[in-house]
Short mmCIF file of C-alpha atoms in Angstrom, two decimals:
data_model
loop_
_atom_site.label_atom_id
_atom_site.label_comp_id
_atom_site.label_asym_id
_atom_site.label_seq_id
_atom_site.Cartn_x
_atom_site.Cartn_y
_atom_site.Cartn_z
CA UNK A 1 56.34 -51.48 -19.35
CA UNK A 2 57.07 -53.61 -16.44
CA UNK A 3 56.98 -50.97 -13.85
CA UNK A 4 53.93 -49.59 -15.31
CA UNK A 5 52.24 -52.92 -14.84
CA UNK A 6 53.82 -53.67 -11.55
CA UNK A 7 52.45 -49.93 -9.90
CA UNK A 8 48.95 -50.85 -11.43
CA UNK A 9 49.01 -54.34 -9.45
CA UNK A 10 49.97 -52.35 -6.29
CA UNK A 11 47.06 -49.37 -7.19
CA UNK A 12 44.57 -51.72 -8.07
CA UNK A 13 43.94 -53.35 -4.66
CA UNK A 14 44.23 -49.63 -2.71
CA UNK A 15 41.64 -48.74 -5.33
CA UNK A 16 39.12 -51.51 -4.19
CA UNK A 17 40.02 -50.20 -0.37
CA UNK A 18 39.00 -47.19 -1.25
CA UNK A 19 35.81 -47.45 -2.85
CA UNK A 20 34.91 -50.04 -0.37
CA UNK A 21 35.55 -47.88 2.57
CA UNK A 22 33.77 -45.05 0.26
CA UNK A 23 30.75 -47.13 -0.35
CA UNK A 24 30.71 -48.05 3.46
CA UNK A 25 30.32 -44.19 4.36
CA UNK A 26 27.99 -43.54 2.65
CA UNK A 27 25.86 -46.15 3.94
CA UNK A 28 26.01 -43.91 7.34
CA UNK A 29 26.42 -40.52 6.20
CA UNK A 30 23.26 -38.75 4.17
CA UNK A 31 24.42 -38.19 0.45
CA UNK A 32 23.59 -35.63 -1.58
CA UNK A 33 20.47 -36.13 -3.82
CA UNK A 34 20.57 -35.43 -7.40
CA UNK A 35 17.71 -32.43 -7.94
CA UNK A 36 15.06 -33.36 -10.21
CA UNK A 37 13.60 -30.08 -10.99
CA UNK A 38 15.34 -29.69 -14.86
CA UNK A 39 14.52 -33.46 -15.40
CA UNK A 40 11.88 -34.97 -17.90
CA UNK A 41 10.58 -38.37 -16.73
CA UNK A 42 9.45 -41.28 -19.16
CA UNK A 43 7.82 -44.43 -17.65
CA UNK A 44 6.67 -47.37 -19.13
CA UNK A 45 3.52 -49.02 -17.89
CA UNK A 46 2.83 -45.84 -15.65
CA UNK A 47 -0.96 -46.22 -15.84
CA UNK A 48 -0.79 -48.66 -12.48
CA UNK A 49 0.87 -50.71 -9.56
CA UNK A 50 4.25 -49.96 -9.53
CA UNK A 51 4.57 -47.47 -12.63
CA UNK A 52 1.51 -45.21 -10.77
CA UNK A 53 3.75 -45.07 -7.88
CA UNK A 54 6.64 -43.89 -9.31
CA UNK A 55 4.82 -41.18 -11.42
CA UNK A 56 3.92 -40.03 -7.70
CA UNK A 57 6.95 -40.36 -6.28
CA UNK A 58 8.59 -38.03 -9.34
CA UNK A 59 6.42 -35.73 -8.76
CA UNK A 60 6.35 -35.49 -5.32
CA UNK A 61 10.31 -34.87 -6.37
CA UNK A 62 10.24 -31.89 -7.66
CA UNK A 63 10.23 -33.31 -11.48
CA UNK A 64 9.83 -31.09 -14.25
CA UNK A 65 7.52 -33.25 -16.75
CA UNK A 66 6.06 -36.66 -16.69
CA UNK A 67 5.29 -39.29 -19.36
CA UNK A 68 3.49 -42.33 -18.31
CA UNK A 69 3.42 -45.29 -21.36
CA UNK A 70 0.93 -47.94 -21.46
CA UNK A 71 -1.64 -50.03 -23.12
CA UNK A 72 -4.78 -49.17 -21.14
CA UNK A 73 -5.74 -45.80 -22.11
CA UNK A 74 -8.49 -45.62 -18.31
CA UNK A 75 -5.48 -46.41 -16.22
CA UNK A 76 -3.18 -43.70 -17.92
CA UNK A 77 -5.99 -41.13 -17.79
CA UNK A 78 -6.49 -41.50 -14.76
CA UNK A 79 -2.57 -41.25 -13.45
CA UNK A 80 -1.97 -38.37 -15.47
CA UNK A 81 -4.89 -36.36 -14.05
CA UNK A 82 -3.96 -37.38 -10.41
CA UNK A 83 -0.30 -36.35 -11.88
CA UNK A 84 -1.49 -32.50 -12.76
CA UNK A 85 -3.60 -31.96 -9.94
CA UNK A 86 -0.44 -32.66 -8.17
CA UNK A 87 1.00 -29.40 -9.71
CA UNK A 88 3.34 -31.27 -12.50
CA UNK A 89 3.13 -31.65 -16.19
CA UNK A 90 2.26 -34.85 -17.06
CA UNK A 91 1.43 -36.33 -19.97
CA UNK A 92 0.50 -40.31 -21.38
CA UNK A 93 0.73 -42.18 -24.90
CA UNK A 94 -0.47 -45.18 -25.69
CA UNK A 95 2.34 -47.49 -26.37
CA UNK A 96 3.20 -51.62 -26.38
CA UNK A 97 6.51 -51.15 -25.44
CA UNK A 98 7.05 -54.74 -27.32
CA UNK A 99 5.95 -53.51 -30.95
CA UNK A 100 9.74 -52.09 -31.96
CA UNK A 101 8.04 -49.56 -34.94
CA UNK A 102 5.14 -48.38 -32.10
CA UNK A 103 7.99 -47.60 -29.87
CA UNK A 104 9.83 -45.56 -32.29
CA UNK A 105 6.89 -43.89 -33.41
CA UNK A 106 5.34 -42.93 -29.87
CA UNK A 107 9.06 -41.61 -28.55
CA UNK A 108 9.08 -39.28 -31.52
CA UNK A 109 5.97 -37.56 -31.04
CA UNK A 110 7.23 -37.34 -27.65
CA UNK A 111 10.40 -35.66 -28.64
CA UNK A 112 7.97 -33.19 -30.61
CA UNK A 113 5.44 -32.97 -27.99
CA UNK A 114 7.15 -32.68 -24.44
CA UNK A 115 11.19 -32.80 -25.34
CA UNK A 116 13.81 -34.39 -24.36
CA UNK A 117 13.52 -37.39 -22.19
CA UNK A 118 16.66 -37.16 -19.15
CA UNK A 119 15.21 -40.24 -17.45
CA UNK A 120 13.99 -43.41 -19.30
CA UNK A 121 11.84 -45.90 -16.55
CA UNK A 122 11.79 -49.22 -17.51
CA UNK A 123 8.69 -50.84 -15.65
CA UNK A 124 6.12 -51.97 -18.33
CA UNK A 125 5.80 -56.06 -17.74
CA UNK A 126 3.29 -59.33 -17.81
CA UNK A 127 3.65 -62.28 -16.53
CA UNK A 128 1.40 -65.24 -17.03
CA UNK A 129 2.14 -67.25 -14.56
CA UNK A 130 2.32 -70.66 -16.04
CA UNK A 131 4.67 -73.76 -16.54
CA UNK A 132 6.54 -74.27 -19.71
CA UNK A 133 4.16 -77.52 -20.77
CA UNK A 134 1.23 -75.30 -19.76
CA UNK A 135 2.15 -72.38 -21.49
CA UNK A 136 0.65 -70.79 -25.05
CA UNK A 137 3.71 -70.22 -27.35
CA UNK A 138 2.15 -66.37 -27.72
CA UNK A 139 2.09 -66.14 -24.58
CA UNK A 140 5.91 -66.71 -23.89
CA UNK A 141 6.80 -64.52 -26.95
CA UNK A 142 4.66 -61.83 -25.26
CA UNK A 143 6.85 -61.87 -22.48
CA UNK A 144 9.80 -61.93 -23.47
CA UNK A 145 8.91 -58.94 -26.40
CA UNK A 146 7.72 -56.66 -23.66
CA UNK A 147 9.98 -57.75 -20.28
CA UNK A 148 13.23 -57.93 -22.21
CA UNK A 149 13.04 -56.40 -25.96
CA UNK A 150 10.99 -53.66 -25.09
CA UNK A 151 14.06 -52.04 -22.68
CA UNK A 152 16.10 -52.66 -25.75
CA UNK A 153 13.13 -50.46 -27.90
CA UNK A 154 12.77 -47.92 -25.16
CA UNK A 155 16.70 -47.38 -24.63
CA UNK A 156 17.67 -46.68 -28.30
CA UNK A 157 15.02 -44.44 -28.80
CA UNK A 158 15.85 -42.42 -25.95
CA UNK A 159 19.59 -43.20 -25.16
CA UNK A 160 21.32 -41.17 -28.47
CA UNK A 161 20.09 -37.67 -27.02
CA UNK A 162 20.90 -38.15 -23.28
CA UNK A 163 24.40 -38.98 -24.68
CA UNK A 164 24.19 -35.93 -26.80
CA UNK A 165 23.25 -33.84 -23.75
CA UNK A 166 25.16 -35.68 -21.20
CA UNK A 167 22.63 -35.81 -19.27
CA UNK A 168 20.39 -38.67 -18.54
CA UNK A 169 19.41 -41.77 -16.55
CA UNK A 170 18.42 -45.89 -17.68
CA UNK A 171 16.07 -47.39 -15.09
CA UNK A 172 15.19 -50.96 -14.86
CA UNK A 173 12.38 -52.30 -12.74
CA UNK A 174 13.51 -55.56 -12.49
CA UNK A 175 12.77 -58.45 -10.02
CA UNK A 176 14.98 -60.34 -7.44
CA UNK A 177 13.03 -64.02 -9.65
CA UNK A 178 16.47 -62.58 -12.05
CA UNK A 179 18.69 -64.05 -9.48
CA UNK A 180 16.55 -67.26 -8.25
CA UNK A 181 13.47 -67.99 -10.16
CA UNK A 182 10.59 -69.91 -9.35
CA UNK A 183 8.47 -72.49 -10.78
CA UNK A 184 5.15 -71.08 -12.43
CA UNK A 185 6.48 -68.44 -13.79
CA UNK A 186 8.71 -69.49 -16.60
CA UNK A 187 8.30 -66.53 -19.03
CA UNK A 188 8.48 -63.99 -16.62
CA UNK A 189 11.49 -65.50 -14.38
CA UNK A 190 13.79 -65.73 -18.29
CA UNK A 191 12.46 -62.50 -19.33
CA UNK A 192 14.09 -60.94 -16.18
CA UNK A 193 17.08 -62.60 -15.88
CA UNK A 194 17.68 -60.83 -19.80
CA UNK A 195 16.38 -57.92 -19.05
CA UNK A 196 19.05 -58.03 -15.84
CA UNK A 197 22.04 -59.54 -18.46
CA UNK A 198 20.71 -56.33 -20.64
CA UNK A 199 21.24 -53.57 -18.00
CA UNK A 200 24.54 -54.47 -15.92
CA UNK A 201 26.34 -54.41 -19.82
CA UNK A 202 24.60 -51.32 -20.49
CA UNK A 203 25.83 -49.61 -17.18
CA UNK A 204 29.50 -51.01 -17.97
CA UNK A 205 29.23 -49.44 -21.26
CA UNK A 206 28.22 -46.45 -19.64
CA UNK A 207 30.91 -46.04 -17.57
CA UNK A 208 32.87 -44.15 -20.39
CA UNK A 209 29.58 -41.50 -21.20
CA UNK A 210 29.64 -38.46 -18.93
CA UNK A 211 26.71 -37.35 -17.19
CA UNK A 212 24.55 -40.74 -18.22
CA UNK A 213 24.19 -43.74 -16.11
CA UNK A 214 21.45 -46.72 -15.46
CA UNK A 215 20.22 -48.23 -12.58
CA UNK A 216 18.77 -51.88 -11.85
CA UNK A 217 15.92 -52.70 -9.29
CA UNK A 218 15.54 -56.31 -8.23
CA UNK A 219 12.66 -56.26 -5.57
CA UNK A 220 10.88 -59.01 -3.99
CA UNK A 221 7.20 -59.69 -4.40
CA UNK A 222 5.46 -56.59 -4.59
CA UNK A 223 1.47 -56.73 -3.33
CA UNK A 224 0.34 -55.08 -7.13
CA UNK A 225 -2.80 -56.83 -9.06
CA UNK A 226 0.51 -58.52 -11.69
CA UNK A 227 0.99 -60.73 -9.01
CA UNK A 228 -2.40 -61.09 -7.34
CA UNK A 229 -2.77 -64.65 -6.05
CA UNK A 230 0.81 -65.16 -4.98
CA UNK A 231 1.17 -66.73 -1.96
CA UNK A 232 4.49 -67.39 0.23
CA UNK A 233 4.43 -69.75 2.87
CA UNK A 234 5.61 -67.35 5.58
CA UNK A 235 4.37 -63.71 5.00
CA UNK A 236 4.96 -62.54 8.72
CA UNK A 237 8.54 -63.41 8.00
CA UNK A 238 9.11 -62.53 4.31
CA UNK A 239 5.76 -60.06 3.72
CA UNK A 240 5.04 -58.67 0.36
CA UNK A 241 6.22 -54.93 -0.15
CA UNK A 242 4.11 -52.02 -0.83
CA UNK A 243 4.19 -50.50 -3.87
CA UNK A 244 5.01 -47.09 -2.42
CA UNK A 245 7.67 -48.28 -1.16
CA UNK A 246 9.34 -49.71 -4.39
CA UNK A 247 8.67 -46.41 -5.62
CA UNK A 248 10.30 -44.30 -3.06
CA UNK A 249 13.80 -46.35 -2.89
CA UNK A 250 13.92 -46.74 -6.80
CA UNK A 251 13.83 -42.92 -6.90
CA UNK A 252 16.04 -42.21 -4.45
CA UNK A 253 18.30 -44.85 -6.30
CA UNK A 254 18.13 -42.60 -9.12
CA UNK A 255 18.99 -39.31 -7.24
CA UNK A 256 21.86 -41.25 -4.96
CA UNK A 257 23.47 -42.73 -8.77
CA UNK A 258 23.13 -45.89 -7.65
CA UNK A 259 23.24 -48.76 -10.10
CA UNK A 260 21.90 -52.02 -8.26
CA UNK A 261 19.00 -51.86 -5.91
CA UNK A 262 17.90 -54.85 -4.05
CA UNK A 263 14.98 -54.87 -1.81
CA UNK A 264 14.62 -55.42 1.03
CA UNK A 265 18.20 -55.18 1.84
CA UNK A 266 18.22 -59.16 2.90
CA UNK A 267 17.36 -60.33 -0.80
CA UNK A 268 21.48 -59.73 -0.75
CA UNK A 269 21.69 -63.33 1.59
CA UNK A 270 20.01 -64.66 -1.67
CA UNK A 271 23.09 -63.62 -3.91
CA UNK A 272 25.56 -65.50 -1.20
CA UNK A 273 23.49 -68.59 0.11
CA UNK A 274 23.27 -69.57 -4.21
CA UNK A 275 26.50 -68.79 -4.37
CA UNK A 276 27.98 -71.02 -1.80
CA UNK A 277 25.65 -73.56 -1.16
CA UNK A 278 24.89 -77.03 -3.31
CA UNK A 279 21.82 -77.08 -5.41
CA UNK A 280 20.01 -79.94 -3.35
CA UNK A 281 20.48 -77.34 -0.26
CA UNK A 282 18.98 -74.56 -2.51
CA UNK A 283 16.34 -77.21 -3.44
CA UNK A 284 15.19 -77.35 -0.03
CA UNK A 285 15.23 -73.77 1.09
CA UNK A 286 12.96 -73.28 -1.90
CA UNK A 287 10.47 -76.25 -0.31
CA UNK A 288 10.86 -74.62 3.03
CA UNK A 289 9.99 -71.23 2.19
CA UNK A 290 7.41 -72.08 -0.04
CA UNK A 291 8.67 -70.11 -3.03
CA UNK A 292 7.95 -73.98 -4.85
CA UNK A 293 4.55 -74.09 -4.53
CA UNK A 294 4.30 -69.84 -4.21
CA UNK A 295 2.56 -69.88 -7.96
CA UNK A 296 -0.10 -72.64 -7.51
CA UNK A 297 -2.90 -69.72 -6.34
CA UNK A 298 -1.68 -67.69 -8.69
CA UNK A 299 -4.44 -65.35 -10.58
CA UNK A 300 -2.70 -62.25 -11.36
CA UNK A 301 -4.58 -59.24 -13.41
CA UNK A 302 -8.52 -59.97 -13.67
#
């Protein structure tokens, strides 16, 4: 028993080499991309921004079938027909991914309707861009049922048969406010920072299930209508990013296995500087940048 643990001590750190060194080459060399032509796409708040984009983007992809979710039945009409005349099945339901039984309900009669779902999209959110004081008790419960709970809704429905098949993928659209949030923005800044608790368990307790794994997305501000108002006090230096763009590297996230995504690749300073610096330094890089004051313009959907 001794030796046993003593040769794992000495494995253990050659292991870490390795997948360090593995990780690294990959970063240089072109991987392999997972083909997405057997593969039946499900995401949630498809019917715009973001969601929109990635219905595109799976297309584009060579995706089998599409299913966008959403509360606004104009939006999802209109995705789904610029979907098909795209060449790829698509299909929409009308779903508030934060009503557990409506969740249920809606991934049945997709089940019955299109099949089996291989890749679950997380991306359906609100935020209402308020402090805590100023903010409707509704409001915050909103939130938090559709940011956070609803992944928890969406996964078990669809999570038992991917495990069955051994075949299938958890995506979260998540936000880089998980990892440093912002004032103004209370209910959406907690909702993510569950919601990114709620993946990186689920993709450790993945790690035993064969063919299924989950990826997280943590982007900076993205120029959609959510977030319309939102001003930084540098956008030369730290500029929104496109939509299309979020789209594109969350896919290709999906296809390279890749379970956290940060974007743009310098939101990864973020994760050290709060790390190692005090929180009166942290303090003032917020006042600098202007991330403070960022929600004060704020207007968001209209």
């Amino acid at each position: 028993m001794v030796w046993k643990r003593l040769g794992a001590l000495v494995v253990f750190p050659l292991q870490m080499i390795y997948l360090v060194v593995k990780a690294a080459v990959g970063l240089v060399l072109p991987a392999k991309l997972r083909d997405l032509s057997r593969e039946n796409v499900l995401i949630t708040g498809g019917g715009r921004g973001i969601g929109r984009q990635l219905a595109r983007e799976f297309a584009e992809r060579g995706a089998r079938k599409i299913v966008i979710w959403g509360r606004t039945e104009k939006c999802l009409k209109e995705t789904t027909e610029e979907i098909r005349q795209m060449g790829t099945e698509c299909h929409y339901f009308i779903c508030d991914v934060g009503n557990r039984e409506e969740v249920y309900q809606t991934a049945k009669a997709v089940r019955e309707k299109v099949g089996d779902i291989t890749i679950l999209v997380n991306n359906a959110a609100v935020v209402h861009g308020k402090s805590l004081m100023d903010s409707d008790d509704d409001a915050l419960l909103k939130s938090q049922h559709i940011n956070t709970l609803g992944q928890f809704w969406t996964t078990k429905a669809f999570l038992p048969r991917m495990l069955e098949l051994q075949n299938g993928h958890i995506v979260c659209l998540n936000s880089v406010l998980a990892l440093s949030a912002i004032p103004g923005a209370i209910d959406y800044c907690t909702s993510k920072a569950s919601a990114f608790a709620f993946m990186e368990s689920l993709t450790l307790g993945l790690l035993d299930c064969p063919g299924v794994s989950a990826t997280t997305v943590l982007p900076f501000h993205t120029s959609t209508e959510m977030f319309q108002g939102m001003r930084v006090r540098f956008p030369n230096l730290f500029p929104p990013l496109k939509p299309e763009t979020v789209a594109r590297r969350t896919v290709e996230a999906v296809q390279l296995n890749q379970a956290l995504l940060l974007l743009p690749w310098t939101m990864h300073a973020l994760v050290i500087l709060k790390s190692i610096l005090p929180q009166a330094a942290l303090e003032e890089i917020h006042k600098f940048s202007g991330t403070y004051t960022c929600m004060n313009t704020f207007k968001g959907r209209t």
